[in-house]
Amino acid sequence: MRSLPLGFPKLLVSTMAAGDVSPYVNDGDVTIMYSVVDIAGLNDILRPILANAAGAAAGMAREYLRRSSVEDAPSTPAARQKRIAITMFGVTTPAVSHARALLEAYPCTPYTFHATGAGGRAMERLISEGFFDGVLDLTTTELADLHVGGMLSAGADRLTAASHKKIPQVVSLGALDMVNFGPKDSVPEKFKGRRLVEHNPSITLMRTSRDECVLIGQDIANKLKEADPLKTEIWIPQAGLSTLDVEGAPLRDQEADEALTQSIVDGLKGSSVRVVVRQNDINDHEFVADMVERLLLMMELAPEEQ
Amino acid sequence: MRSLPLGFPKLLVSTMAAGDVSPYVNDGDVTIMYSVVDIAGLNDILRPILANAAGAAAGMAREYLRRSSVEDAPSTPAARQKRIAITMFGVTTPAVSHARALLEAYPCTPYTFHATGAGGRAMERLISEGFFDGVLDLTTTELADLHVGGMLSAGADRLTAASHKKIPQVVSLGALDMVNFGPKDSVPEKFKGRRLVEHNPSITLMRTSRDECVLIGQDIANKLKEADPLKTEIWIPQAGLSTLDVEGAPLRDQEADEALTQSIVDGLKGSSVRVVVRQNDINDHEFVADMVERLLLMMELAPEEQ
């Protein structure tokens, strides 16, 4: 079911749909309905739920049919716009909002992916399929979960598709100060002595250590060093990787951040990929504006005439 | 949204719907659609997904309306049937299938709940709301996950609602030989030396220990000892608690099973609740048939005239 294209209606009714649905949804738009009781013999709990499922499937199919006939019409101006993928997390939202505002003046459409693992996987897949013309990969936090064992990893292929497809990318280090776990008592034993922040009852954030930052930096450098240096830049915000990593905030660890920077700089030695180190934090408007400008330049995008 | 009744159409579109959706679904029938990209500005990924959501909501609403008018019609014979909740797991499916087959001769409708945590919670809630007339609680495995820390706990209130509502219940010990974890490397450090069975790449089963079985047995006894003894029985299958706990199967641990039995028997001393100890395994047809017969008797159900 997951191999069907995005936008094609897909509905799954299952007794497993009340827990972790990532095996079913992965990076796609499979809609999930929890059947409450087992799908084994009809009864007056299951009957209305299956009737809702039939109604939903019919409604989506009807909508899909309508859309298909509309899309056969001559293409609208929007269809000729360039597509830009952007990665976001709660703690990098100010940066992404500012980037989106700046992009409004250009003939492009931004697509924001939430860095929850599924978000990064979906973006990498769509880049591989040729959907995007450029990437503002502000929030590479999923690499921390990959290397440290958090719950929002997007897998080992994160940060590879844009290089393979040779499309312009400006990469930054958003939220690499944190690894995501579930409720506080689900944090693995070995991490119990670490700096933890309870984001809410379901999410606990752990500060990445110096050593982990070295490892993550190496991975980033390895993935980018083979990319086209005319289309790839990495921007490093030394004053903080998220809203929680600025001066005085609970995850600030300058030493770990510097280790991350050094690891990337060392790893990219001998490559021509440009590394830009700035004294701003990731959500600083000037920092964001400069990254956006570089991406637009690499994409050869000029402002739209009004 | 979860407070709306079962069967009333509920649809949630979210970037969080590709991971653990239990905080949103809990024990209800909330349908979940993953939005792939953030819901922030329209683009040609989000537009068809939101259109599908609108189509699904409209389709479900249309179906709900149709159903409401049908249900205003005079009640059909099925509506006067007694409702029986049954708990099941893969490893107790043979028992439940046989129970369902036997119940076909009676004026009742069985509702099978998959013991995944959400299933047990949904059943307890519906019992509390007066939906059921009797419970064949064959598969109490969620209590193992509650006490040992597995991922399919139904919470501390599991096995309480039937006693409070004073409806007939026959309880057994299905799948209390196992605790459920995710992929093998997600099993907590402290359990690494334990007997583990990889059910599939996403599910790892751990045999409950002797000490854990004592704890689980105490909980069961505590919960049942205040129940109405005329409406409550517990049936113990000494030759195995699941298909994996029979002679020669990978989770067989006779000593732990006996500790569970002893703990229940000791805990119920002084109560009049009937404890039936048998030499069968839980999926044995004779064992199941005898439990079903007792439940029918307590529910005062006679076979339907043909």
Coordinates of C-alpha atoms in Angstrom, one line a residue:
Chain A
M1 CA 0.0 0.0 0.0
R2 CA 2.9 2.3 0.8
S3 CA 4.2 2.0 -2.8
L4 CA 1.1 3.9 -4.1
P5 CA 1.9 7.5 -4.9
L6 CA 1.3 10.4 -2.4
G7 CA -2.2 11.7 -2.7
F8 CA -3.7 8.5 -3.9
P9 CA -6.2 7.6 -1.2
K10 CA -5.1 4.7 1.0
L11 CA -7.0 3.5 4.1
L12 CA -6.0 0.7 6.5
V13 CA -8.3 -0.6 9.3
S14 CA -6.4 -2.5 11.9
T15 CA -6.4 -3.5 15.6
M16 CA -2.8 -2.4 15.6
A17 CA -3.6 1.2 14.7
A18 CA -3.6 2.5 18.3
G19 CA 0.1 2.2 19.0
D20 CA 3.2 2.7 16.9
V21 CA 1.9 2.9 13.3
S22 CA 5.3 3.7 11.7
P23 CA 5.6 0.2 10.2
Y24 CA 2.4 0.9 8.2
V25 CA 2.7 4.5 7.5
N26 CA 6.5 4.9 7.2
D27 CA 6.9 8.0 5.0
G28 CA 3.6 7.8 3.1
D29 CA 0.1 9.1 3.5
V30 CA -1.6 5.9 4.6
T31 CA -4.7 6.8 6.6
I32 CA -5.1 4.5 9.7
M33 CA -8.3 3.6 11.5
Y34 CA -8.3 1.7 14.8
S35 CA -10.9 -1.0 14.7
V36 CA -11.3 -1.2 18.5
V37 CA -12.5 -4.8 18.4
D38 CA -11.0 -7.6 16.3
I39 CA -12.0 -7.8 12.7
A40 CA -13.6 -11.3 13.2
G41 CA -17.3 -11.5 12.9
L42 CA -19.6 -8.4 12.7
N43 CA -21.0 -6.8 15.8
D44 CA -22.4 -3.4 16.7
I45 CA -19.0 -1.9 17.5
L46 CA -17.3 -3.1 14.4
R47 CA -20.2 -2.5 12.0
P48 CA -20.3 1.4 12.4
I49 CA -16.5 1.5 12.3
L50 CA -16.3 -0.5 9.1
A51 CA -19.2 1.6 7.7
N52 CA -17.1 4.7 8.5
A53 CA -14.2 3.1 6.7
A54 CA -16.3 2.5 3.7
G55 CA -17.6 6.0 3.8
A56 CA -14.1 7.4 4.2
A57 CA -12.7 5.4 1.3
A58 CA -15.7 6.3 -1.0
G59 CA -15.3 10.0 0.0
M60 CA -11.6 10.0 -0.7
A61 CA -12.1 8.2 -4.0
R62 CA -14.8 10.7 -5.1
E63 CA -12.5 13.6 -4.2
Y64 CA -9.5 11.9 -6.0
L65 CA -11.7 11.5 -9.1
R66 CA -12.7 15.2 -9.0
R67 CA -9.1 16.3 -8.6
S68 CA -7.9 14.1 -11.4
S69 CA -10.2 15.7 -13.9
V70 CA -9.3 19.2 -12.6
E71 CA -5.6 18.4 -13.0
D72 CA -6.1 17.4 -16.7
A73 CA -6.8 21.0 -17.3
P74 CA -4.0 23.3 -18.6
S75 CA -1.4 23.8 -16.0
T76 CA -1.7 26.8 -13.7
P77 CA 1.2 29.2 -13.1
A78 CA 1.9 27.5 -9.7
A79 CA 2.9 24.3 -11.5
R80 CA 6.0 26.0 -13.0
Q81 CA 7.3 27.1 -9.7
K82 CA 10.5 25.7 -8.2
R83 CA 10.0 23.5 -5.2
I84 CA 12.1 23.9 -2.1
A85 CA 12.1 21.4 0.8
I86 CA 12.7 22.8 4.3
T87 CA 13.3 20.8 7.5
M88 CA 11.8 22.1 10.8
F89 CA 11.3 21.2 14.5
G90 CA 9.5 23.2 17.2
V91 CA 12.9 24.6 18.3
T92 CA 13.8 25.8 14.8
T93 CA 10.4 27.1 13.9
P94 CA 11.4 30.8 14.1
A95 CA 14.2 30.2 11.5
V96 CA 11.8 28.3 9.2
S97 CA 9.1 30.9 9.5
H98 CA 11.5 33.6 8.5
A99 CA 12.8 31.6 5.6
R100 CA 9.3 31.0 4.3
A101 CA 8.5 34.7 4.6
L102 CA 11.6 35.6 2.6
L103 CA 10.9 33.0 -0.1
E104 CA 7.5 34.5 -0.8
A105 CA 9.0 37.1 -3.1
Y106 CA 10.4 34.3 -5.3
P107 CA 8.7 32.0 -7.9
C108 CA 9.0 29.0 -5.6
T109 CA 6.9 26.9 -3.2
P110 CA 8.3 25.8 0.1
Y111 CA 7.4 22.4 1.6
T112 CA 8.1 22.0 5.3
F113 CA 9.0 18.6 6.7
H114 CA 8.7 18.0 10.5
A115 CA 11.9 16.3 11.6
T116 CA 10.2 13.4 13.3
G117 CA 11.9 10.6 11.4
A118 CA 9.0 10.0 9.1
G119 CA 9.4 13.7 7.9
G120 CA 13.0 13.3 7.0
R121 CA 12.4 9.9 5.3
A122 CA 9.5 11.4 3.3
M123 CA 11.7 14.3 2.2
E124 CA 14.7 12.1 1.2
R125 CA 12.3 9.9 -0.8
L126 CA 10.7 12.8 -2.6
I127 CA 14.1 14.3 -3.4
S128 CA 15.2 10.9 -4.8
E129 CA 12.1 10.9 -7.0
G130 CA 13.1 14.3 -8.5
F131 CA 10.3 16.2 -6.8
F132 CA 12.5 19.1 -5.4
D133 CA 14.7 21.7 -7.0
G134 CA 16.5 22.8 -3.8
V135 CA 16.8 22.0 -0.1
L136 CA 17.1 24.3 2.9
D137 CA 18.1 21.5 5.3
L138 CA 18.0 23.7 8.4
T139 CA 17.1 20.9 10.9
T140 CA 19.3 17.9 10.7
T141 CA 18.4 16.7 14.2
E142 CA 17.3 13.3 13.0
L143 CA 21.0 12.4 12.7
A144 CA 21.4 12.8 16.5
D145 CA 18.6 10.3 17.0
L146 CA 20.2 8.0 14.4
H147 CA 23.6 7.9 16.1
V148 CA 22.6 8.1 19.8
G149 CA 19.5 5.9 19.6
G150 CA 16.6 8.3 19.9
M151 CA 13.1 7.6 18.8
L152 CA 12.9 10.1 15.8
S153 CA 15.7 8.7 13.6
A154 CA 15.0 9.0 9.8
G155 CA 17.5 6.1 9.1
A156 CA 21.1 6.1 7.8
D157 CA 20.2 7.6 4.4
R158 CA 19.2 10.9 5.9
L159 CA 21.2 13.8 4.2
T160 CA 22.1 11.8 1.2
A161 CA 19.4 12.3 -1.5
A162 CA 20.2 15.9 -2.4
S163 CA 23.9 15.1 -3.0
H164 CA 22.9 12.1 -5.2
K165 CA 20.4 14.1 -7.2
K166 CA 22.9 17.0 -7.5
I167 CA 20.3 19.7 -6.5
P168 CA 21.4 22.8 -4.5
Q169 CA 21.3 22.3 -0.7
V170 CA 22.1 24.6 2.2
V171 CA 22.6 22.5 5.3
S172 CA 22.6 23.6 8.9
L173 CA 22.7 22.0 12.3
G174 CA 19.2 22.6 13.7
A175 CA 18.4 20.8 17.0
L176 CA 21.5 18.6 16.9
D177 CA 21.8 19.7 20.5
M178 CA 19.1 17.1 21.4
V179 CA 18.0 13.5 21.1
N180 CA 14.3 12.6 21.5
F181 CA 12.9 10.0 23.9
G182 CA 9.4 9.1 25.1
P183 CA 8.2 9.7 28.6
K184 CA 11.0 10.3 31.1
D185 CA 11.0 6.7 32.5
S186 CA 11.4 5.3 29.0
V187 CA 14.9 6.9 28.7
P188 CA 17.4 4.0 28.6
E189 CA 19.2 3.2 31.8
K190 CA 22.6 4.1 30.4
F191 CA 21.4 7.7 29.9
K192 CA 19.9 8.3 33.3
G193 CA 22.8 10.5 34.4
R194 CA 22.6 12.8 31.4
R195 CA 21.1 16.3 31.0
L196 CA 17.4 15.7 30.4
V197 CA 14.6 18.2 29.7
E198 CA 10.9 17.1 29.9
H199 CA 9.4 18.7 26.8
N200 CA 6.0 17.3 27.8
P201 CA 4.8 14.1 29.5
S202 CA 5.3 12.1 26.2
I203 CA 8.7 13.6 25.1
T204 CA 12.0 13.9 26.9
L205 CA 15.0 15.7 25.3
M206 CA 18.6 14.7 26.0
R207 CA 21.5 17.0 25.3
T208 CA 24.0 15.4 22.9
S209 CA 27.4 14.9 24.5
R210 CA 30.8 16.1 23.2
D211 CA 31.7 12.6 21.9
E212 CA 28.3 12.1 20.3
C213 CA 28.7 15.5 18.5
V214 CA 32.0 14.4 17.1
L215 CA 30.4 11.2 15.7
I216 CA 27.4 13.2 14.2
G217 CA 29.8 15.8 12.7
Q218 CA 31.8 13.0 11.0
D219 CA 28.7 11.5 9.5
I220 CA 27.6 14.9 8.1
A221 CA 31.1 15.6 6.7
N222 CA 31.2 12.1 5.1
K223 CA 27.8 12.5 3.5
L224 CA 28.6 16.0 2.1
K225 CA 32.2 15.7 1.0
E226 CA 31.3 13.8 -2.2
A227 CA 28.5 16.3 -3.1
D228 CA 28.8 18.8 -5.9
P229 CA 30.7 21.7 -4.2
L230 CA 28.9 24.2 -6.4
K231 CA 25.6 23.1 -5.1
T232 CA 26.4 22.3 -1.4
E233 CA 27.1 24.5 1.6
I234 CA 27.0 23.9 5.3
W235 CA 26.2 26.8 7.7
I236 CA 27.2 26.5 11.3
P237 CA 25.4 28.7 14.0
Q238 CA 27.9 28.9 16.9
A239 CA 25.6 30.7 19.3
G240 CA 23.1 27.8 19.5
L241 CA 21.5 25.0 17.5
S242 CA 18.0 25.5 18.8
T243 CA 15.9 27.7 21.0
L244 CA 17.0 25.5 23.9
D245 CA 20.7 25.8 23.1
V246 CA 21.2 29.6 23.3
E247 CA 23.0 31.3 26.2
G248 CA 21.1 30.6 29.5
A249 CA 18.8 27.9 27.9
P250 CA 18.7 24.4 29.4
L251 CA 20.5 22.5 26.7
R252 CA 23.4 25.0 26.1
D253 CA 26.7 23.2 25.9
Q254 CA 29.2 25.3 24.0
E255 CA 32.0 22.7 24.3
A256 CA 29.8 20.0 22.6
D257 CA 28.7 22.5 19.9
E258 CA 32.4 23.4 19.2
A259 CA 33.3 19.7 19.0
L260 CA 30.5 19.3 16.4
T261 CA 31.8 22.3 14.4
Q262 CA 35.4 21.0 14.5
S263 CA 34.4 17.5 13.5
I264 CA 32.6 18.9 10.4
V265 CA 35.4 21.2 9.5
D266 CA 38.0 18.4 9.9
G267 CA 35.9 15.9 8.0
L268 CA 35.5 18.3 5.0
K269 CA 39.2 19.0 4.7
G270 CA 40.3 18.3 1.1
S271 CA 36.7 18.8 -0.1
S272 CA 35.6 22.1 -1.8
V273 CA 32.3 22.1 0.0
R274 CA 31.9 25.6 1.6
V275 CA 31.6 25.7 5.4
V276 CA 30.3 28.9 6.8
V277 CA 30.8 29.4 10.5
R278 CA 28.8 32.3 12.1
Q279 CA 28.5 33.7 15.5
N280 CA 24.7 33.8 15.4
D281 CA 22.2 31.2 16.7
I282 CA 20.2 29.1 14.2
N283 CA 17.0 31.2 14.7
D284 CA 18.8 34.5 14.1
H285 CA 17.1 36.3 11.2
E286 CA 20.3 37.5 9.6
F287 CA 21.8 34.0 9.7
V288 CA 18.6 32.6 8.0
A289 CA 18.5 35.4 5.4
D290 CA 22.0 34.7 4.4
M291 CA 21.4 31.0 4.0
V292 CA 18.3 31.7 1.9
E293 CA 20.2 34.1 -0.3
R294 CA 22.9 31.4 -1.0
L295 CA 20.3 28.8 -1.8
L296 CA 18.4 31.1 -4.2
L297 CA 21.7 32.0 -5.9
M298 CA 22.6 28.3 -6.4
M299 CA 19.1 27.7 -7.7
E300 CA 19.4 30.7 -10.0
L301 CA 16.2 32.1 -8.7
A302 CA 15.5 35.9 -9.1
P303 CA 12.6 37.7 -7.3
E304 CA 9.3 37.6 -9.1
E305 CA 8.2 40.7 -11.0
Q306 CA 5.1 42.1 -9.5
Chain B
M1 CA -12.1 14.3 20.2
R2 CA -11.7 11.0 22.1
S3 CA -14.7 11.8 24.3
L4 CA -17.0 11.5 21.3
P5 CA -18.8 8.1 21.2
L6 CA -17.6 5.1 19.3
G7 CA -18.9 5.1 15.7
F8 CA -19.2 8.9 15.5
P9 CA -16.7 9.8 12.7
K10 CA -13.5 11.4 14.0
L11 CA -10.5 12.3 11.7
L12 CA -7.2 13.9 12.7
V13 CA -4.6 15.1 10.2
S14 CA -1.2 15.5 11.8
T15 CA 2.5 15.4 11.2
M16 CA 2.8 13.2 14.3
A17 CA 0.6 10.4 12.8
A18 CA 3.5 8.3 11.5
G19 CA 4.8 7.2 14.8
D20 CA 3.2 6.3 18.1
V21 CA -0.4 7.5 17.8
S22 CA -1.6 6.1 21.2
P23 CA -1.8 9.5 22.8
Y24 CA -4.3 10.5 20.1
V25 CA -6.2 7.3 19.6
N26 CA -6.0 5.7 23.1
D27 CA -9.0 3.4 23.2
G28 CA -11.2 5.2 20.7
D29 CA -11.8 5.1 17.0
V30 CA -10.1 8.3 16.0
T31 CA -8.9 7.9 12.4
I32 CA -5.4 9.3 11.8
M33 CA -4.0 10.7 8.6
Y34 CA -0.3 11.6 8.3
S35 CA 0.1 14.9 6.6
V36 CA 3.7 14.1 5.3
V37 CA 4.6 17.9 5.2
D38 CA 3.8 20.4 7.8
I39 CA 0.4 22.0 7.8
A40 CA 1.8 25.5 7.2
G41 CA 1.0 27.0 3.8
L42 CA -0.6 25.0 0.9
N43 CA 1.5 23.2 -1.6
D44 CA 1.0 20.3 -4.0
I45 CA 1.8 17.6 -1.5
L46 CA -0.4 19.0 1.2
R47 CA -3.3 20.0 -1.0
P48 CA -4.3 16.5 -2.2
I49 CA -3.8 15.1 1.4
L50 CA -6.1 17.7 2.8
A51 CA -8.5 17.1 0.0
N52 CA -8.5 13.4 0.8
A53 CA -9.1 14.3 4.5
A54 CA -12.1 16.5 3.5
G55 CA -13.4 13.7 1.2
A56 CA -13.0 11.1 4.0
A57 CA -14.7 13.3 6.6
A58 CA -17.6 14.0 4.2
G59 CA -17.8 10.3 3.3
M60 CA -17.9 9.2 6.9
A61 CA -20.5 11.9 7.8
R62 CA -22.7 10.8 4.9
E63 CA -22.5 7.2 6.1
Y64 CA -23.2 8.3 9.7
L65 CA -26.3 10.1 8.6
R66 CA -27.6 7.2 6.6
R67 CA -26.9 4.9 9.6
S68 CA -28.7 7.2 12.0
S69 CA -31.9 7.1 10.0
V70 CA -31.7 3.3 9.7
E71 CA -31.2 3.0 13.4
D72 CA -34.3 5.0 14.1
A73 CA -36.3 2.1 12.6
P74 CA -37.8 -0.5 14.9
S75 CA -35.1 -2.6 16.6
T76 CA -34.1 -5.8 14.9
P77 CA -33.9 -9.1 16.8
A78 CA -30.0 -8.7 17.0
A79 CA -30.4 -5.7 19.2
R80 CA -31.9 -7.9 22.0
Q81 CA -28.9 -10.2 22.0
K82 CA -26.6 -10.3 25.0
R83 CA -23.1 -8.9 24.4
I84 CA -20.0 -10.8 25.5
A85 CA -16.5 -9.3 25.5
I86 CA -13.6 -11.7 24.8
T87 CA -9.9 -11.0 25.0
M88 CA -7.5 -12.5 22.5
F89 CA -3.9 -12.5 21.4
G90 CA -2.2 -14.4 18.5
V91 CA -1.1 -17.1 21.0
T92 CA -4.7 -17.6 22.3
T93 CA -6.5 -17.4 19.0
P94 CA -7.4 -21.2 19.0
A95 CA -9.1 -20.8 22.3
V96 CA -11.1 -17.7 21.2
S97 CA -12.1 -19.2 17.9
H98 CA -13.5 -22.2 19.7
A99 CA -15.3 -20.1 22.2
R100 CA -16.9 -18.0 19.4
A101 CA -18.0 -21.2 17.6
L102 CA -19.6 -22.5 20.8
L103 CA -21.4 -19.2 21.4
E104 CA -23.1 -19.2 18.0
A105 CA -25.8 -21.5 19.3
Y106 CA -26.8 -18.8 21.9
P107 CA -28.6 -15.5 21.6
C108 CA -25.5 -13.4 22.1
T109 CA -22.9 -11.5 20.1
P110 CA -19.2 -11.9 20.9
Y111 CA -16.8 -8.9 20.7
T112 CA -13.2 -9.8 20.5
F113 CA -10.6 -7.4 21.9
H114 CA -7.0 -7.7 20.8
A115 CA -4.8 -7.5 24.0
T116 CA -2.6 -4.7 22.7
G117 CA -3.1 -2.3 25.6
A118 CA -5.6 -0.2 23.6
G119 CA -7.8 -3.3 23.2
G120 CA -7.9 -3.9 27.0
R121 CA -8.5 -0.2 27.7
A122 CA -11.3 -0.1 25.1
M123 CA -13.0 -3.2 26.7
E124 CA -12.7 -1.9 30.2
R125 CA -14.2 1.4 29.1
L126 CA -17.1 -0.2 27.3
I127 CA -17.8 -2.5 30.3
S128 CA -17.9 0.6 32.6
E129 CA -20.4 2.2 30.2
G130 CA -22.7 -0.8 30.6
F131 CA -22.2 -2.0 27.1
F132 CA -21.5 -5.7 28.0
D133 CA -23.5 -8.4 29.7
G134 CA -20.6 -10.8 30.3
V135 CA -16.9 -11.2 29.8
L136 CA -14.8 -14.1 28.8
D137 CA -11.5 -12.6 29.8
L138 CA -9.3 -15.4 28.4
T139 CA -6.2 -13.2 27.7
T140 CA -5.1 -11.1 30.7
T141 CA -1.6 -10.7 29.2
E142 CA -1.7 -6.9 29.4
L143 CA -1.1 -7.3 33.2
A144 CA 2.3 -8.8 32.5
D145 CA 3.2 -5.7 30.5
L146 CA 1.8 -3.5 33.2
H147 CA 3.9 -5.1 36.0
V148 CA 7.1 -5.8 34.1
G149 CA 7.2 -2.7 31.8
G150 CA 6.3 -4.1 28.4
M151 CA 4.9 -1.9 25.6
L152 CA 1.3 -3.3 25.6
S153 CA 0.1 -2.4 29.1
A154 CA -3.6 -1.5 29.3
G155 CA -3.0 0.5 32.5
A156 CA -3.6 -0.3 36.2
D157 CA -7.4 -0.5 35.8
R158 CA -7.3 -3.6 33.6
L159 CA -9.5 -6.4 35.1
T160 CA -11.5 -4.1 37.3
A161 CA -14.6 -2.9 35.3
A162 CA -16.5 -6.2 35.2
S163 CA -16.2 -6.5 39.0
H164 CA -17.4 -3.0 39.5
K165 CA -20.3 -3.4 37.1
K166 CA -21.1 -6.8 38.7
I167 CA -21.5 -8.6 35.4
P168 CA -20.5 -12.2 35.0
Q169 CA -16.9 -12.8 34.2
V170 CA -14.8 -15.9 33.6
V171 CA -11.1 -15.0 33.8
S172 CA -8.1 -17.0 32.6
L173 CA -4.4 -16.4 32.3
G174 CA -3.8 -16.2 28.5
A175 CA -0.3 -15.1 27.4
L176 CA 0.8 -14.2 30.9
D177 CA 3.9 -16.2 30.0
M178 CA 5.1 -13.2 28.0
V179 CA 5.9 -9.5 28.1
N180 CA 6.0 -7.6 24.8
F181 CA 8.8 -5.4 23.6
G182 CA 9.6 -3.8 20.2
P183 CA 12.6 -4.8 18.0
K184 CA 15.2 -6.9 19.9
D185 CA 17.6 -4.1 20.4
S186 CA 14.9 -2.0 22.1
V187 CA 14.6 -4.5 25.0
P188 CA 15.9 -2.7 28.1
E189 CA 19.4 -3.4 29.2
K190 CA 18.3 -5.0 32.5
F191 CA 16.5 -7.8 30.6
K192 CA 19.3 -8.7 28.1
G193 CA 20.0 -12.0 30.0
R194 CA 16.4 -13.1 29.9
R195 CA 14.7 -15.7 27.7
L196 CA 13.6 -13.8 24.6
V197 CA 11.8 -14.9 21.4
E198 CA 11.8 -12.7 18.3
H199 CA 8.2 -12.9 17.2
N200 CA 9.0 -10.8 14.2
P201 CA 11.4 -7.9 13.5
S202 CA 9.1 -5.4 15.3
I203 CA 8.1 -7.6 18.3
T204 CA 10.2 -9.4 20.9
L205 CA 8.6 -11.6 23.6
M206 CA 10.2 -12.1 27.0
R207 CA 9.2 -15.0 29.3
T208 CA 7.8 -13.7 32.6
S209 CA 10.0 -14.9 35.5
R210 CA 8.9 -16.7 38.7
D211 CA 9.0 -13.5 40.8
E212 CA 7.1 -11.5 38.2
C213 CA 4.4 -14.2 38.0
V214 CA 4.0 -13.9 41.8
L215 CA 3.5 -10.2 41.5
I216 CA 1.0 -10.6 38.6
G217 CA -0.9 -13.3 40.5
Q218 CA -1.2 -11.0 43.6
D219 CA -2.6 -8.2 41.4
I220 CA -5.2 -10.6 39.8
A221 CA -6.2 -11.9 43.2
N222 CA -6.5 -8.4 44.7
K223 CA -8.7 -7.3 41.8
L224 CA -11.0 -10.3 41.9
K225 CA -11.4 -10.9 45.6
E226 CA -13.9 -8.1 46.1
A227 CA -16.0 -9.2 43.1
D228 CA -19.3 -10.8 43.4
P229 CA -18.4 -14.5 43.9
L230 CA -21.6 -15.6 42.1
K231 CA -20.5 -13.8 39.0
T232 CA -16.7 -14.3 39.0
E233 CA -14.5 -17.4 38.4
I234 CA -10.9 -17.8 37.5
W235 CA -9.7 -20.7 35.4
I236 CA -6.1 -21.8 35.5
P237 CA -4.6 -23.9 32.6
Q238 CA -1.6 -25.6 34.1
A239 CA -0.3 -27.1 30.9
G240 CA 0.4 -23.8 29.3
L241 CA -0.7 -20.1 29.1
S242 CA -0.2 -19.7 25.3
T243 CA 0.8 -21.6 22.2
L244 CA 4.4 -20.8 23.2
D245 CA 4.1 -22.1 26.7
V246 CA 3.1 -25.8 26.0
E247 CA 5.5 -28.7 26.5
G248 CA 8.6 -28.2 24.2
A249 CA 7.6 -24.7 23.2
P250 CA 10.2 -21.8 23.6
L251 CA 8.5 -20.0 26.6
R252 CA 7.5 -23.1 28.6
D253 CA 8.4 -22.5 32.3
Q254 CA 6.5 -24.7 34.6
E255 CA 8.0 -23.3 37.7
A256 CA 6.9 -19.8 36.9
D257 CA 3.4 -20.9 35.9
E258 CA 3.1 -22.8 39.2
A259 CA 4.2 -19.7 41.1
L260 CA 1.5 -17.7 39.2
T261 CA -1.2 -20.3 40.2
Q262 CA 0.0 -20.4 43.8
S263 CA 0.0 -16.6 44.1
I264 CA -3.6 -16.4 42.8
V265 CA -4.8 -19.3 45.1
D266 CA -3.1 -17.7 48.1
G267 CA -4.4 -14.3 47.3
L268 CA -8.0 -15.4 47.0
K269 CA -8.0 -17.3 50.3
G270 CA -10.9 -16.0 52.4
S271 CA -12.8 -15.0 49.3
S272 CA -15.6 -17.1 47.8
V273 CA -14.5 -16.5 44.2
R274 CA -14.1 -19.9 42.5
V275 CA -10.7 -20.9 41.3
V276 CA -10.6 -23.8 38.9
V277 CA -7.2 -25.4 38.3
R278 CA -7.0 -27.7 35.3
Q279 CA -4.4 -29.9 33.7
N280 CA -5.1 -28.5 30.1
D281 CA -3.4 -25.7 28.3
I282 CA -5.3 -22.6 27.5
N283 CA -6.1 -23.5 23.9
D284 CA -7.5 -26.9 24.8
H285 CA -11.0 -27.2 23.5
E286 CA -12.4 -29.0 26.5
F287 CA -10.9 -26.3 28.8
V288 CA -12.5 -23.6 26.7
A289 CA -15.8 -25.3 26.4
D290 CA -16.1 -25.6 30.2
M291 CA -15.3 -21.9 30.7
V292 CA -17.9 -21.0 28.1
E293 CA -20.5 -23.2 29.8
R294 CA -19.9 -21.5 33.2
L295 CA -20.2 -18.1 31.7
L296 CA -23.4 -18.9 30.0
L297 CA -24.8 -20.3 33.2
M298 CA -23.9 -17.2 35.1
M299 CA -25.4 -15.1 32.4
E300 CA -28.5 -17.3 32.4
L301 CA -28.3 -17.9 28.7
A302 CA -30.0 -20.9 27.1
P303 CA -29.4 -22.1 23.5
E304 CA -31.6 -20.4 20.9
E305 CA -34.5 -22.3 19.6
Q306 CA -34.0 -23.1 15.9

